[in-house]
Amino acid sequence: MVILWENILWTVLSFGILYWLLSRYAFKPLFGIMDKRKELVLGELQQAEADRKAAAALLEEQRKAIEDARKEAYDIVEQTRKVSAKSAEEIVEAAKSEAARLKEAAMQDIASEKNKAIAELRNQVGEMSVKIASKIIEKEVDASAQEQLVDKYLKEVGSR
């Protein structure tokens, strides 16, 4: 095997020139594009991380808002329950007092009607007594006739 130093020299020199040309015209723009791509990817990763943190914060905020809304709804339900129970008690108390008032008024009406009936009955009995007395005076009747007259007038009073 024969080594030709000229071929090696021309190969190294050609390789050097090719490397210099590639580095000047191909590698620089290629590495520039790769650096820009690297910066773009890093920027997108940072943006994605920031978006993830914002989404997590928003999610936590929404959970808190939902929890607050649930608590508020529970408070409203409890307050409504208390108000309705209080209203029911007030309605029952009002109904009881109205019933007591109506009962008292009815009792007073009954007593008034009873007193009127007794007064009217007394007037009628008085009138009947006067009629009986005037009839007795007009006719002298024996004791059995008198009892019959009294029974007759009492039946008249009873039928009225």
GROMACS .gro file of C-alpha atoms in nm:
model
  160
    1MET     CA    1   0.000   0.000   0.000
    2VAL     CA    2   0.138   0.324  -0.109
    3ILE     CA    3   0.050   0.645   0.064
    4LEU     CA    4   0.036   0.943  -0.158
    5TRP     CA    5   0.101   1.249   0.039
    6GLU     CA    6  -0.032   1.469  -0.234
    7ASN     CA    7  -0.375   1.307  -0.226
    8ILE     CA    8  -0.389   1.344   0.150
    9LEU     CA    9  -0.290   1.707   0.128
   10TRP     CA   10  -0.547   1.778  -0.145
   11THR     CA   11  -0.815   1.592   0.054
   12VAL     CA   12  -0.738   1.783   0.375
   13LEU     CA   13  -0.726   2.111   0.188
   14SER     CA   14  -1.054   2.034   0.006
   15PHE     CA   15  -1.211   1.930   0.332
   16GLY     CA   16  -1.092   2.255   0.498
   17ILE     CA   17  -1.232   2.471   0.218
   18LEU     CA   18  -1.558   2.278   0.220
   19TYR     CA   19  -1.583   2.312   0.598
   20TRP     CA   20  -1.513   2.687   0.578
   21LEU     CA   21  -1.775   2.733   0.303
   22LEU     CA   22  -2.033   2.526   0.490
   23SER     CA   23  -1.970   2.708   0.817
   24ARG     CA   24  -1.993   3.047   0.646
   25TYR     CA   25  -2.294   2.985   0.424
   26ALA     CA   26  -2.478   2.684   0.565
   27PHE     CA   27  -2.398   2.629   0.932
   28LYS     CA   28  -2.444   2.991   1.046
   29PRO     CA   29  -2.793   3.026   0.897
   30LEU     CA   30  -2.879   2.673   1.005
   31PHE     CA   31  -2.759   2.735   1.361
   32GLY     CA   32  -2.937   3.072   1.356
   33ILE     CA   33  -3.261   2.901   1.259
   34MET     CA   34  -3.203   2.635   1.523
   35ASP     CA   35  -3.136   2.903   1.787
   36LYS     CA   36  -3.455   3.086   1.687
   37ARG     CA   37  -3.646   2.757   1.701
   38LYS     CA   38  -3.493   2.684   2.043
   39GLU     CA   39  -3.596   3.029   2.170
   40LEU     CA   40  -3.944   2.982   2.024
   41VAL     CA   41  -3.984   2.643   2.193
   42LEU     CA   42  -3.853   2.781   2.524
   43GLY     CA   43  -4.092   3.078   2.493
   44GLU     CA   44  -4.385   2.846   2.422
   45LEU     CA   45  -4.288   2.627   2.718
   46GLN     CA   46  -4.274   2.930   2.944
   47GLN     CA   47  -4.607   3.052   2.808
   48ALA     CA   48  -4.758   2.706   2.858
   49GLU     CA   49  -4.631   2.700   3.217
   50ALA     CA   50  -4.775   3.048   3.278
   51ASP     CA   51  -5.106   2.940   3.120
   52ARG     CA   52  -5.110   2.625   3.334
   53LYS     CA   53  -5.053   2.832   3.649
   54ALA     CA   54  -5.325   3.079   3.545
   55ALA     CA   55  -5.563   2.791   3.472
   56ALA     CA   56  -5.488   2.635   3.811
   57ALA     CA   57  -5.547   2.971   3.982
   58LEU     CA   58  -5.871   3.019   3.788
   59LEU     CA   59  -5.982   2.666   3.872
   60GLU     CA   60  -5.916   2.728   4.241
   61GLU     CA   61  -6.100   3.058   4.220
   62GLN     CA   62  -6.398   2.887   4.055
   63ARG     CA   63  -6.400   2.615   4.319
   64LYS     CA   64  -6.401   2.878   4.589
   65ALA     CA   65  -6.681   3.067   4.411
   66ILE     CA   66  -6.884   2.744   4.383
   67GLU     CA   67  -6.825   2.668   4.751
   68ASP     CA   68  -6.929   3.023   4.844
   69ALA     CA   69  -7.241   2.989   4.626
   70ARG     CA   70  -7.328   2.658   4.793
   71LYS     CA   71  -7.281   2.811   5.136
   72GLU     CA   72  -7.493   3.110   5.038
   73ALA     CA   73  -7.764   2.881   4.898
   74TYR     CA   74  -7.759   2.675   5.219
   75ASP     CA   75  -7.786   2.995   5.426
   76ILE     CA   76  -8.077   3.113   5.212
   77VAL     CA   77  -8.252   2.777   5.251
   78GLU     CA   78  -8.197   2.784   5.628
   79GLN     CA   79  -8.319   3.141   5.653
   80THR     CA   80  -8.624   3.055   5.442
   81ARG     CA   81  -8.692   2.753   5.660
   82LYS     CA   82  -8.672   2.967   5.974
   83VAL     CA   83  -8.892   3.238   5.824
   84SER     CA   84  -9.149   2.985   5.705
   85ALA     CA   85  -9.153   2.814   6.046
   86LYS     CA   86  -9.196   3.152   6.215
   87SER     CA   87  -9.470   3.246   5.967
   88ALA     CA   88  -9.645   2.915   6.028
   89GLU     CA   89  -9.631   2.973   6.402
   90GLU     CA   90  -9.765   3.327   6.357
   91ILE     CA   91 -10.047   3.199   6.135
   92VAL     CA   92 -10.136   2.930   6.388
   93GLU     CA   93 -10.129   3.182   6.673
   94ALA     CA   94 -10.341   3.426   6.470
   95ALA     CA   95 -10.588   3.148   6.390
   96LYS     CA   96 -10.605   3.047   6.756
   97SER     CA   97 -10.660   3.404   6.871
   98GLU     CA   98 -10.922   3.456   6.596
   99ALA     CA   99 -11.095   3.133   6.700
  100ALA     CA  100 -11.089   3.242   7.063
  101ARG     CA  101 -11.225   3.584   6.966
  102LEU     CA  102 -11.499   3.425   6.753
  103LYS     CA  103 -11.583   3.183   7.034
  104GLU     CA  104 -11.601   3.469   7.283
  105ALA     CA  105 -11.819   3.671   7.044
  106ALA     CA  106 -12.043   3.366   6.990
  107MET     CA  107 -12.068   3.313   7.365
  108GLN     CA  108 -12.163   3.679   7.409
  109ASP     CA  109 -12.420   3.650   7.129
  110ILE     CA  110 -12.561   3.334   7.287
  111ALA     CA  111 -12.579   3.501   7.626
  112SER     CA  112 -12.741   3.809   7.471
  113GLU     CA  113 -12.993   3.597   7.279
  114LYS     CA  114 -13.059   3.393   7.592
  115ASN     CA  115 -13.122   3.710   7.792
  116LYS     CA  116 -13.348   3.842   7.516
  117ALA     CA  117 -13.536   3.511   7.506
  118ILE     CA  118 -13.574   3.510   7.884
  119ALA     CA  119 -13.695   3.871   7.880
  120GLU     CA  120 -13.940   3.794   7.600
  121LEU     CA  121 -14.054   3.480   7.778
  122ARG     CA  122 -14.109   3.681   8.096
  123ASN     CA  123 -14.309   3.936   7.901
  124GLN     CA  124 -14.516   3.661   7.743
  125VAL     CA  125 -14.562   3.483   8.077
  126GLY     CA  126 -14.665   3.816   8.230
  127GLU     CA  127 -14.913   3.878   7.951
  128MET     CA  128 -15.042   3.522   7.983
  129SER     CA  129 -15.070   3.561   8.355
  130VAL     CA  130 -15.273   3.876   8.305
  131LYS     CA  131 -15.489   3.699   8.047
  132ILE     CA  132 -15.531   3.400   8.276
  133ALA     CA  133 -15.614   3.625   8.567
  134SER     CA  134 -15.863   3.823   8.360
  135LYS     CA  135 -16.027   3.502   8.237
  136ILE     CA  136 -16.036   3.366   8.588
  137ILE     CA  137 -16.189   3.683   8.711
  138GLU     CA  138 -16.447   3.675   8.436
  139LYS     CA  139 -16.538   3.322   8.517
  140GLU     CA  140 -16.523   3.162   8.851
  141VAL     CA  141 -16.396   2.824   8.787
  142ASP     CA  142 -16.334   2.536   9.015
  143ALA     CA  143 -15.980   2.404   9.084
  144SER     CA  144 -15.976   2.139   8.812
  145ALA     CA  145 -16.090   2.394   8.550
  146GLN     CA  146 -15.821   2.629   8.675
  147GLU     CA  147 -15.554   2.361   8.629
  148GLN     CA  148 -15.687   2.293   8.281
  149LEU     CA  149 -15.670   2.663   8.198
  150VAL     CA  150 -15.311   2.691   8.330
  151ASP     CA  151 -15.206   2.379   8.135
  152LYS     CA  152 -15.373   2.518   7.822
  153TYR     CA  153 -15.190   2.849   7.849
  154LEU     CA  154 -14.861   2.681   7.932
  155LYS     CA  155 -14.900   2.470   7.619
  156GLU     CA  156 -14.964   2.791   7.423
  157VAL     CA  157 -14.649   2.944   7.570
  158GLY     CA  158 -14.455   2.626   7.496
  159SER     CA  159 -14.569   2.627   7.133
  160ARG     CA  160 -14.447   2.983   7.082
   0.00000   0.00000   0.00000
